Amino acid sequence: MSDTTAQQRANTLTPVLTARNVVRRFGGLVAVNNVSFEVRSGEILGLIGPNGAGKTTMFDLLAGSILPTSGDILLNGTLVSGEAAHRRIGRGLGRTFQIPRPLPNLTLIENVMLAEQGQAGERLLANFLTPRRVAAEERAAETKAIELLELVTLARLAREPARVLSGGQRKLLELARVMMADPAIILLDEPAAGVNATLLEVIIDRIRDINARGITFLLIEHNIDMVTRLCHRVLVMASGQLLCEGTPDEVARDPRVIEAYLGGAA
């Protein structure tokens, strides 16, 4: 599916994620000020802005790490503004972090398997009452984890401890781990940060491959080249507010964006 076709399809579908008049205050500081937007099903949406624009706070609000002072957040049409992060994961929202922190002494496959949702073995009694079911689910989870490590080009390291990975490889591992939870949408926090050029190409390709499977993405990124290559639409924040939105080309030509980045409007 071409980028144009994917975007045309996304425009006709119910939003996966909606922010509606969202405000977040920290004492006297308004970090996010009356921000509204939609993430459409099947698209890759970029969120950019200068340092201090409120992007990370917005991500934290969407993910449930913090709650809004006012306004609504909807996931597949369901109001989730007051729900914690683990509840939103169960509803299909996954998130990665700018600095991945896998469990260093566990193998890659073990790190990925930890993200599997709703396994019977998580309940103590099930291990005694239905051991065959628990064992079968464990085998299925391992198979799924291996497939995801293959997707992100890390299968050859599946039995190695996560501490052996480079920074870029840890980002690939985190992408596999978030996919283990079968998300409908993934929030990506600066996937290009600290990644060398070779691994960055791998990450871009993997994001495209996963998006082609029907997974929606919202990503924060300072690497404008990556945003231009990946994103169907781009949102720009500055000083806690949504400044503008459009295609990467439209946003790049907008004088308000140029002023925000070069005129000190952070």
PDB file of C-alpha atoms in Angstrom:
ATOM      1  CA  MET A   1       0.000   0.000   0.000  1.00  0.00           C
ATOM      2  CA  SER A   2       1.409   3.396  -0.975  1.00  0.00           C
ATOM      3  CA  ASP A   3       1.712   6.213   1.566  1.00  0.00           C
ATOM      4  CA  THR A   4      -0.986   8.161  -0.318  1.00  0.00           C
ATOM      5  CA  THR A   5      -3.396   5.210  -0.314  1.00  0.00           C
ATOM      6  CA  ALA A   6      -2.733   4.546   3.383  1.00  0.00           C
ATOM      7  CA  GLN A   7      -3.451   8.182   4.225  1.00  0.00           C
ATOM      8  CA  GLN A   8      -6.666   8.235   2.145  1.00  0.00           C
ATOM      9  CA  ARG A   9      -7.831   5.116   3.994  1.00  0.00           C
ATOM     10  CA  ALA A  10      -6.897   6.618   7.376  1.00  0.00           C
ATOM     11  CA  ASN A  11      -8.926   9.740   6.653  1.00  0.00           C
ATOM     12  CA  THR A  12     -12.146   7.661   6.406  1.00  0.00           C
ATOM     13  CA  LEU A  13     -11.744   5.691   9.661  1.00  0.00           C
ATOM     14  CA  THR A  14     -12.633   6.334  13.295  1.00  0.00           C
ATOM     15  CA  PRO A  15      -9.716   7.882  15.203  1.00  0.00           C
ATOM     16  CA  VAL A  16      -7.702   5.411  17.259  1.00  0.00           C
ATOM     17  CA  LEU A  17      -6.659   8.108  19.724  1.00  0.00           C
ATOM     18  CA  THR A  18      -8.203  11.518  20.415  1.00  0.00           C
ATOM     19  CA  ALA A  19      -7.041  14.416  22.585  1.00  0.00           C
ATOM     20  CA  ARG A  20      -9.806  16.943  23.205  1.00  0.00           C
ATOM     21  CA  ASN A  21      -9.049  20.294  24.872  1.00  0.00           C
ATOM     22  CA  VAL A  22      -6.354  18.690  27.011  1.00  0.00           C
ATOM     23  CA  VAL A  23      -4.683  20.830  29.687  1.00  0.00           C
ATOM     24  CA  ARG A  24      -1.935  19.834  32.120  1.00  0.00           C
ATOM     25  CA  ARG A  25      -0.689  22.191  34.814  1.00  0.00           C
ATOM     26  CA  PHE A  26       2.239  21.715  37.166  1.00  0.00           C
ATOM     27  CA  GLY A  27       1.628  24.378  39.793  1.00  0.00           C
ATOM     28  CA  GLY A  28       1.742  27.669  37.931  1.00  0.00           C
ATOM     29  CA  LEU A  29       3.240  26.129  34.769  1.00  0.00           C
ATOM     30  CA  VAL A  30       0.864  25.180  31.967  1.00  0.00           C
ATOM     31  CA  ALA A  31       2.829  22.453  30.167  1.00  0.00           C
ATOM     32  CA  VAL A  32      -0.015  21.501  27.802  1.00  0.00           C
ATOM     33  CA  ASN A  33      -2.552  24.192  27.002  1.00  0.00           C
ATOM     34  CA  ASN A  34      -5.898  23.242  25.421  1.00  0.00           C
ATOM     35  CA  VAL A  35      -4.509  20.770  22.861  1.00  0.00           C
ATOM     36  CA  SER A  36      -6.834  18.840  20.542  1.00  0.00           C
ATOM     37  CA  PHE A  37      -6.003  16.385  17.754  1.00  0.00           C
ATOM     38  CA  GLU A  38      -6.824  12.935  16.390  1.00  0.00           C
ATOM     39  CA  VAL A  39      -4.615  10.003  15.443  1.00  0.00           C
ATOM     40  CA  ARG A  40      -6.308   8.248  12.537  1.00  0.00           C
ATOM     41  CA  SER A  41      -6.362   4.501  12.146  1.00  0.00           C
ATOM     42  CA  GLY A  42      -3.446   3.163  10.092  1.00  0.00           C
ATOM     43  CA  GLU A  43      -1.421   6.352   9.855  1.00  0.00           C
ATOM     44  CA  ILE A  44       2.019   7.363  11.076  1.00  0.00           C
ATOM     45  CA  LEU A  45       1.600  10.737  12.760  1.00  0.00           C
ATOM     46  CA  GLY A  46       4.581  12.818  13.829  1.00  0.00           C
ATOM     47  CA  LEU A  47       4.692  15.185  16.819  1.00  0.00           C
ATOM     48  CA  ILE A  48       7.513  17.723  16.638  1.00  0.00           C
ATOM     49  CA  GLY A  49       8.490  20.982  18.276  1.00  0.00           C
ATOM     50  CA  PRO A  50      11.416  22.741  19.935  1.00  0.00           C
ATOM     51  CA  ASN A  51      12.680  21.754  23.369  1.00  0.00           C
ATOM     52  CA  GLY A  52      10.175  22.690  26.065  1.00  0.00           C
ATOM     53  CA  ALA A  53       7.224  22.581  23.676  1.00  0.00           C
ATOM     54  CA  GLY A  54       5.258  20.087  25.801  1.00  0.00           C
ATOM     55  CA  LYS A  55       5.656  17.025  23.565  1.00  0.00           C
ATOM     56  CA  THR A  56       6.802  14.598  26.245  1.00  0.00           C
ATOM     57  CA  THR A  57       4.125  15.782  28.662  1.00  0.00           C
ATOM     58  CA  MET A  58       1.557  15.206  25.915  1.00  0.00           C
ATOM     59  CA  PHE A  59       2.898  11.671  25.422  1.00  0.00           C
ATOM     60  CA  ASP A  60       2.709  11.017  29.166  1.00  0.00           C
ATOM     61  CA  LEU A  61      -0.904  12.184  29.158  1.00  0.00           C
ATOM     62  CA  LEU A  62      -1.832   9.961  26.220  1.00  0.00           C
ATOM     63  CA  ALA A  63      -0.092   6.942  27.737  1.00  0.00           C
ATOM     64  CA  GLY A  64      -1.607   7.423  31.195  1.00  0.00           C
ATOM     65  CA  SER A  65       1.676   8.060  33.005  1.00  0.00           C
ATOM     66  CA  ILE A  66       0.123  11.332  34.222  1.00  0.00           C
ATOM     67  CA  LEU A  67      -3.487  12.488  34.138  1.00  0.00           C
ATOM     68  CA  PRO A  68      -4.803  15.701  32.569  1.00  0.00           C
ATOM     69  CA  THR A  69      -5.821  18.689  34.652  1.00  0.00           C
ATOM     70  CA  SER A  70      -8.789  19.001  32.310  1.00  0.00           C
ATOM     71  CA  GLY A  71      -9.899  17.776  28.902  1.00  0.00           C
ATOM     72  CA  ASP A  72     -10.567  14.325  27.479  1.00  0.00           C
ATOM     73  CA  ILE A  73      -8.489  11.501  26.026  1.00  0.00           C
ATOM     74  CA  LEU A  74     -10.307   8.801  24.061  1.00  0.00           C
ATOM     75  CA  LEU A  75      -8.943   5.463  22.877  1.00  0.00           C
ATOM     76  CA  ASN A  76     -11.012   3.895  20.094  1.00  0.00           C
ATOM     77  CA  GLY A  77     -13.877   6.141  21.152  1.00  0.00           C
ATOM     78  CA  THR A  78     -13.721   5.170  24.847  1.00  0.00           C
ATOM     79  CA  LEU A  79     -12.979   7.857  27.405  1.00  0.00           C
ATOM     80  CA  VAL A  80      -9.746   6.890  29.214  1.00  0.00           C
ATOM     81  CA  SER A  81      -8.696  10.240  30.731  1.00  0.00           C
ATOM     82  CA  GLY A  82      -8.700   8.862  34.280  1.00  0.00           C
ATOM     83  CA  GLU A  83      -7.233   5.439  33.534  1.00  0.00           C
ATOM     84  CA  ALA A  84      -3.725   4.381  34.505  1.00  0.00           C
ATOM     85  CA  ALA A  85      -1.117   3.309  31.943  1.00  0.00           C
ATOM     86  CA  HIS A  86      -1.583  -0.451  32.475  1.00  0.00           C
ATOM     87  CA  ARG A  87      -5.295  -0.146  31.723  1.00  0.00           C
ATOM     88  CA  ARG A  88      -4.549   1.644  28.460  1.00  0.00           C
ATOM     89  CA  ILE A  89      -2.075  -1.063  27.459  1.00  0.00           C
ATOM     90  CA  GLY A  90      -4.917  -3.549  27.896  1.00  0.00           C
ATOM     91  CA  ARG A  91      -7.017  -1.414  25.550  1.00  0.00           C
ATOM     92  CA  GLY A  92      -4.367  -1.541  22.813  1.00  0.00           C
ATOM     93  CA  LEU A  93      -2.088   1.436  23.458  1.00  0.00           C
ATOM     94  CA  GLY A  94       1.645   0.678  23.613  1.00  0.00           C
ATOM     95  CA  ARG A  95       4.523   3.032  24.313  1.00  0.00           C
ATOM     96  CA  THR A  96       8.283   3.034  23.915  1.00  0.00           C
ATOM     97  CA  PHE A  97      10.710   5.368  25.691  1.00  0.00           C
ATOM     98  CA  GLN A  98      13.554   7.576  24.507  1.00  0.00           C
ATOM     99  CA  ILE A  99      15.977   5.612  26.705  1.00  0.00           C
ATOM    100  CA  PRO A 100      15.014   1.915  26.659  1.00  0.00           C
ATOM    101  CA  ARG A 101      15.640   0.013  29.889  1.00  0.00           C
ATOM    102  CA  PRO A 102      15.397  -3.725  29.268  1.00  0.00           C
ATOM    103  CA  LEU A 103      16.108  -6.079  32.142  1.00  0.00           C
ATOM    104  CA  PRO A 104      19.842  -6.533  31.480  1.00  0.00           C
ATOM    105  CA  ASN A 105      20.332 -10.025  32.887  1.00  0.00           C
ATOM    106  CA  LEU A 106      17.315 -11.548  31.148  1.00  0.00           C
ATOM    107  CA  THR A 107      17.659 -12.812  27.597  1.00  0.00           C
ATOM    108  CA  LEU A 108      16.094 -10.926  24.719  1.00  0.00           C
ATOM    109  CA  ILE A 109      13.365 -13.530  24.390  1.00  0.00           C
ATOM    110  CA  GLU A 110      12.588 -13.305  28.112  1.00  0.00           C
ATOM    111  CA  ASN A 111      12.377  -9.517  27.909  1.00  0.00           C
ATOM    112  CA  VAL A 112       9.890  -9.753  25.050  1.00  0.00           C
ATOM    113  CA  MET A 113       7.806 -12.493  26.692  1.00  0.00           C
ATOM    114  CA  LEU A 114       7.298 -10.322  29.777  1.00  0.00           C
ATOM    115  CA  ALA A 115       5.007  -8.074  27.721  1.00  0.00           C
ATOM    116  CA  GLU A 116       2.507 -10.816  26.853  1.00  0.00           C
ATOM    117  CA  GLN A 117      -0.935  -9.927  28.193  1.00  0.00           C
ATOM    118  CA  GLY A 118      -3.474 -12.022  30.099  1.00  0.00           C
ATOM    119  CA  GLN A 119      -1.575 -15.268  30.561  1.00  0.00           C
ATOM    120  CA  ALA A 120      -3.083 -17.859  32.923  1.00  0.00           C
ATOM    121  CA  GLY A 121       0.316 -18.386  34.570  1.00  0.00           C
ATOM    122  CA  GLU A 122       0.150 -14.867  36.033  1.00  0.00           C
ATOM    123  CA  ARG A 123      -2.383 -16.280  38.525  1.00  0.00           C
ATOM    124  CA  LEU A 124      -0.798 -18.451  41.191  1.00  0.00           C
ATOM    125  CA  LEU A 125      -3.559 -21.041  41.432  1.00  0.00           C
ATOM    126  CA  ALA A 126      -3.633 -21.601  37.671  1.00  0.00           C
ATOM    127  CA  ASN A 127      -0.118 -23.058  37.835  1.00  0.00           C
ATOM    128  CA  PHE A 128      -1.475 -25.812  40.090  1.00  0.00           C
ATOM    129  CA  LEU A 129      -4.997 -26.243  38.712  1.00  0.00           C
ATOM    130  CA  THR A 130      -4.355 -25.930  34.945  1.00  0.00           C
ATOM    131  CA  PRO A 131      -0.625 -26.631  34.407  1.00  0.00           C
ATOM    132  CA  ARG A 132      -1.134 -27.856  30.831  1.00  0.00           C
ATOM    133  CA  ARG A 133      -2.860 -24.631  29.858  1.00  0.00           C
ATOM    134  CA  VAL A 134      -0.100 -22.590  31.481  1.00  0.00           C
ATOM    135  CA  ALA A 135       2.593 -24.602  29.670  1.00  0.00           C
ATOM    136  CA  ALA A 136       0.795 -24.300  26.320  1.00  0.00           C
ATOM    137  CA  GLU A 137       0.450 -20.532  26.694  1.00  0.00           C
ATOM    138  CA  GLU A 138       4.142 -20.303  27.623  1.00  0.00           C
ATOM    139  CA  ARG A 139       5.145 -22.172  24.455  1.00  0.00           C
ATOM    140  CA  ALA A 140       2.877 -19.983  22.321  1.00  0.00           C
ATOM    141  CA  ALA A 141       4.343 -16.843  23.887  1.00  0.00           C
ATOM    142  CA  GLU A 142       7.879 -18.041  23.203  1.00  0.00           C
ATOM    143  CA  THR A 143       7.042 -18.728  19.558  1.00  0.00           C
ATOM    144  CA  LYS A 144       5.467 -15.297  19.222  1.00  0.00           C
ATOM    145  CA  ALA A 145       8.485 -13.634  20.877  1.00  0.00           C
ATOM    146  CA  ILE A 146      10.893 -15.352  18.487  1.00  0.00           C
ATOM    147  CA  GLU A 147       8.825 -14.191  15.502  1.00  0.00           C
ATOM    148  CA  LEU A 148       8.914 -10.616  16.782  1.00  0.00           C
ATOM    149  CA  LEU A 149      12.674 -10.762  17.339  1.00  0.00           C
ATOM    150  CA  GLU A 150      12.990 -11.933  13.744  1.00  0.00           C
ATOM    151  CA  LEU A 151      10.873  -8.973  12.660  1.00  0.00           C
ATOM    152  CA  VAL A 152      13.264  -6.537  14.342  1.00  0.00           C
ATOM    153  CA  THR A 153      16.381  -8.399  13.110  1.00  0.00           C
ATOM    154  CA  LEU A 154      17.482  -9.560  16.598  1.00  0.00           C
ATOM    155  CA  ALA A 155      16.611 -13.268  16.401  1.00  0.00           C
ATOM    156  CA  ARG A 156      20.282 -14.313  16.316  1.00  0.00           C
ATOM    157  CA  LEU A 157      20.674 -12.763  19.786  1.00  0.00           C
ATOM    158  CA  ALA A 158      17.460 -14.228  21.230  1.00  0.00           C
ATOM    159  CA  ARG A 159      19.233 -16.246  23.932  1.00  0.00           C
ATOM    160  CA  GLU A 160      21.750 -13.542  24.820  1.00  0.00           C
ATOM    161  CA  PRO A 161      21.306 -11.251  27.844  1.00  0.00           C
ATOM    162  CA  ALA A 162      19.944  -7.815  26.979  1.00  0.00           C
ATOM    163  CA  ARG A 163      23.046  -6.159  28.457  1.00  0.00           C
ATOM    164  CA  VAL A 164      25.024  -7.047  25.291  1.00  0.00           C
ATOM    165  CA  LEU A 165      22.881  -4.795  23.084  1.00  0.00           C
ATOM    166  CA  SER A 166      23.869  -1.417  21.688  1.00  0.00           C
ATOM    167  CA  GLY A 167      21.594   1.589  22.140  1.00  0.00           C
ATOM    168  CA  GLY A 168      20.023   1.134  18.714  1.00  0.00           C
ATOM    169  CA  GLN A 169      19.495  -2.580  19.282  1.00  0.00           C
ATOM    170  CA  ARG A 170      17.761  -1.812  22.582  1.00  0.00           C
ATOM    171  CA  LYS A 171      15.306   0.357  20.680  1.00  0.00           C
ATOM    172  CA  LEU A 172      14.605  -2.541  18.333  1.00  0.00           C
ATOM    173  CA  LEU A 173      14.127  -4.839  21.334  1.00  0.00           C
ATOM    174  CA  GLU A 174      11.683  -2.375  22.861  1.00  0.00           C
ATOM    175  CA  LEU A 175       9.746  -2.300  19.584  1.00  0.00           C
ATOM    176  CA  ALA A 176       9.465  -6.104  19.703  1.00  0.00           C
ATOM    177  CA  ARG A 177       8.422  -5.958  23.347  1.00  0.00           C
ATOM    178  CA  VAL A 178       5.644  -3.443  22.752  1.00  0.00           C
ATOM    179  CA  MET A 179       4.412  -5.516  19.780  1.00  0.00           C
ATOM    180  CA  MET A 180       4.102  -8.518  22.114  1.00  0.00           C
ATOM    181  CA  ALA A 181       1.081  -6.802  23.719  1.00  0.00           C
ATOM    182  CA  ASP A 182      -0.764  -6.656  20.350  1.00  0.00           C
ATOM    183  CA  PRO A 183      -1.252  -2.876  20.331  1.00  0.00           C
ATOM    184  CA  ALA A 184      -3.555  -1.031  17.959  1.00  0.00           C
ATOM    185  CA  ILE A 185      -1.411   2.103  18.337  1.00  0.00           C
ATOM    186  CA  ILE A 186       2.191   2.624  19.418  1.00  0.00           C
ATOM    187  CA  LEU A 187       3.566   5.859  20.871  1.00  0.00           C
ATOM    188  CA  LEU A 188       7.230   6.093  19.866  1.00  0.00           C
ATOM    189  CA  ASP A 189       9.401   8.456  21.917  1.00  0.00           C
ATOM    190  CA  GLU A 190      12.379   9.648  19.833  1.00  0.00           C
ATOM    191  CA  PRO A 191      13.248   6.347  18.115  1.00  0.00           C
ATOM    192  CA  ALA A 192      16.216   7.978  16.328  1.00  0.00           C
ATOM    193  CA  ALA A 193      17.895   9.418  19.441  1.00  0.00           C
ATOM    194  CA  GLY A 194      21.409   8.046  19.931  1.00  0.00           C
ATOM    195  CA  VAL A 195      21.121   5.590  17.031  1.00  0.00           C
ATOM    196  CA  ASN A 196      23.795   5.241  14.355  1.00  0.00           C
ATOM    197  CA  ALA A 197      22.870   5.707  10.693  1.00  0.00           C
ATOM    198  CA  THR A 198      22.874   2.005   9.827  1.00  0.00           C
ATOM    199  CA  LEU A 199      20.559   0.968  12.667  1.00  0.00           C
ATOM    200  CA  LEU A 200      18.359   3.998  12.038  1.00  0.00           C
ATOM    201  CA  GLU A 201      17.584   2.633   8.569  1.00  0.00           C
ATOM    202  CA  VAL A 202      16.640  -0.689  10.152  1.00  0.00           C
ATOM    203  CA  ILE A 203      14.331   1.062  12.628  1.00  0.00           C
ATOM    204  CA  ILE A 204      12.660   3.058   9.830  1.00  0.00           C
ATOM    205  CA  ASP A 205      12.110  -0.109   7.814  1.00  0.00           C
ATOM    206  CA  ARG A 206      10.675  -1.958  10.823  1.00  0.00           C
ATOM    207  CA  ILE A 207       8.252   0.873  11.583  1.00  0.00           C
ATOM    208  CA  ARG A 208       7.052   0.785   7.982  1.00  0.00           C
ATOM    209  CA  ASP A 209       6.657  -2.998   8.090  1.00  0.00           C
ATOM    210  CA  ILE A 210       4.682  -2.874  11.331  1.00  0.00           C
ATOM    211  CA  ASN A 211       2.516  -0.021  10.031  1.00  0.00           C
ATOM    212  CA  ALA A 212       1.760  -2.125   6.939  1.00  0.00           C
ATOM    213  CA  ARG A 213       0.264  -4.704   9.329  1.00  0.00           C
ATOM    214  CA  GLY A 214      -2.332  -2.112  10.347  1.00  0.00           C
ATOM    215  CA  ILE A 215      -0.623  -0.728  13.457  1.00  0.00           C
ATOM    216  CA  THR A 216      -1.002   3.023  13.958  1.00  0.00           C
ATOM    217  CA  PHE A 217       1.945   5.147  15.151  1.00  0.00           C
ATOM    218  CA  LEU A 218       2.341   8.491  16.887  1.00  0.00           C
ATOM    219  CA  LEU A 219       5.983   9.467  17.239  1.00  0.00           C
ATOM    220  CA  ILE A 220       7.939  12.277  18.859  1.00  0.00           C
ATOM    221  CA  GLU A 221      11.132  12.919  16.946  1.00  0.00           C
ATOM    222  CA  HIS A 222      13.771  15.630  16.514  1.00  0.00           C
ATOM    223  CA  ASN A 223      15.213  13.970  13.404  1.00  0.00           C
ATOM    224  CA  ILE A 224      13.244  15.880  10.780  1.00  0.00           C
ATOM    225  CA  ASP A 225      14.548  13.716   7.941  1.00  0.00           C
ATOM    226  CA  MET A 226      13.072  10.653   9.652  1.00  0.00           C
ATOM    227  CA  VAL A 227       9.764  12.463  10.205  1.00  0.00           C
ATOM    228  CA  THR A 228       9.631  13.523   6.555  1.00  0.00           C
ATOM    229  CA  ARG A 229      10.310   9.994   5.332  1.00  0.00           C
ATOM    230  CA  LEU A 230       7.897   8.214   7.668  1.00  0.00           C
ATOM    231  CA  CYS A 231       4.985  10.437   8.607  1.00  0.00           C
ATOM    232  CA  HIS A 232       1.739  10.939   6.717  1.00  0.00           C
ATOM    233  CA  ARG A 233       0.881  13.974   8.846  1.00  0.00           C
ATOM    234  CA  VAL A 234       2.826  16.098  11.332  1.00  0.00           C
ATOM    235  CA  LEU A 235       1.671  18.038  14.404  1.00  0.00           C
ATOM    236  CA  VAL A 236       3.809  20.907  15.683  1.00  0.00           C
ATOM    237  CA  MET A 237       3.739  22.041  19.320  1.00  0.00           C
ATOM    238  CA  ALA A 238       5.282  25.168  20.789  1.00  0.00           C
ATOM    239  CA  SER A 239       4.928  26.637  24.284  1.00  0.00           C
ATOM    240  CA  GLY A 240       2.469  23.919  25.266  1.00  0.00           C
ATOM    241  CA  GLN A 241       0.072  24.595  22.404  1.00  0.00           C
ATOM    242  CA  LEU A 242      -0.640  22.980  19.049  1.00  0.00           C
ATOM    243  CA  LEU A 243       0.869  25.376  16.540  1.00  0.00           C
ATOM    244  CA  CYS A 244      -0.141  23.740  13.257  1.00  0.00           C
ATOM    245  CA  GLU A 245      -0.591  20.429  11.472  1.00  0.00           C
ATOM    246  CA  GLY A 246      -0.273  19.168   7.921  1.00  0.00           C
ATOM    247  CA  THR A 247       1.858  17.057   5.627  1.00  0.00           C
ATOM    248  CA  PRO A 248       5.619  17.156   6.262  1.00  0.00           C
ATOM    249  CA  ASP A 249       6.065  19.520   3.296  1.00  0.00           C
ATOM    250  CA  GLU A 250       3.291  21.860   4.444  1.00  0.00           C
ATOM    251  CA  VAL A 251       4.656  22.014   7.975  1.00  0.00           C
ATOM    252  CA  ALA A 252       8.218  22.642   6.792  1.00  0.00           C
ATOM    253  CA  ARG A 253       7.049  25.709   4.832  1.00  0.00           C
ATOM    254  CA  ASP A 254       4.850  27.152   7.573  1.00  0.00           C
ATOM    255  CA  PRO A 255       6.373  30.437   8.833  1.00  0.00           C
ATOM    256  CA  ARG A 256       5.066  29.734  12.357  1.00  0.00           C
ATOM    257  CA  VAL A 257       7.138  26.556  12.487  1.00  0.00           C
ATOM    258  CA  ILE A 258      10.230  28.366  11.266  1.00  0.00           C
ATOM    259  CA  GLU A 259       9.701  31.022  13.928  1.00  0.00           C
ATOM    260  CA  ALA A 260       9.189  28.401  16.662  1.00  0.00           C
ATOM    261  CA  TYR A 261      12.439  26.630  15.833  1.00  0.00           C
ATOM    262  CA  LEU A 262      14.596  29.622  14.910  1.00  0.00           C
ATOM    263  CA  GLY A 263      12.939  32.541  16.682  1.00  0.00           C
ATOM    264  CA  GLY A 264      13.122  31.256  20.237  1.00  0.00           C
ATOM    265  CA  ALA A 265       9.444  30.436  20.704  1.00  0.00           C
ATOM    266  CA  ALA A 266      10.149  27.303  22.816  1.00  0.00           C
TER     267      ALA A 266
END
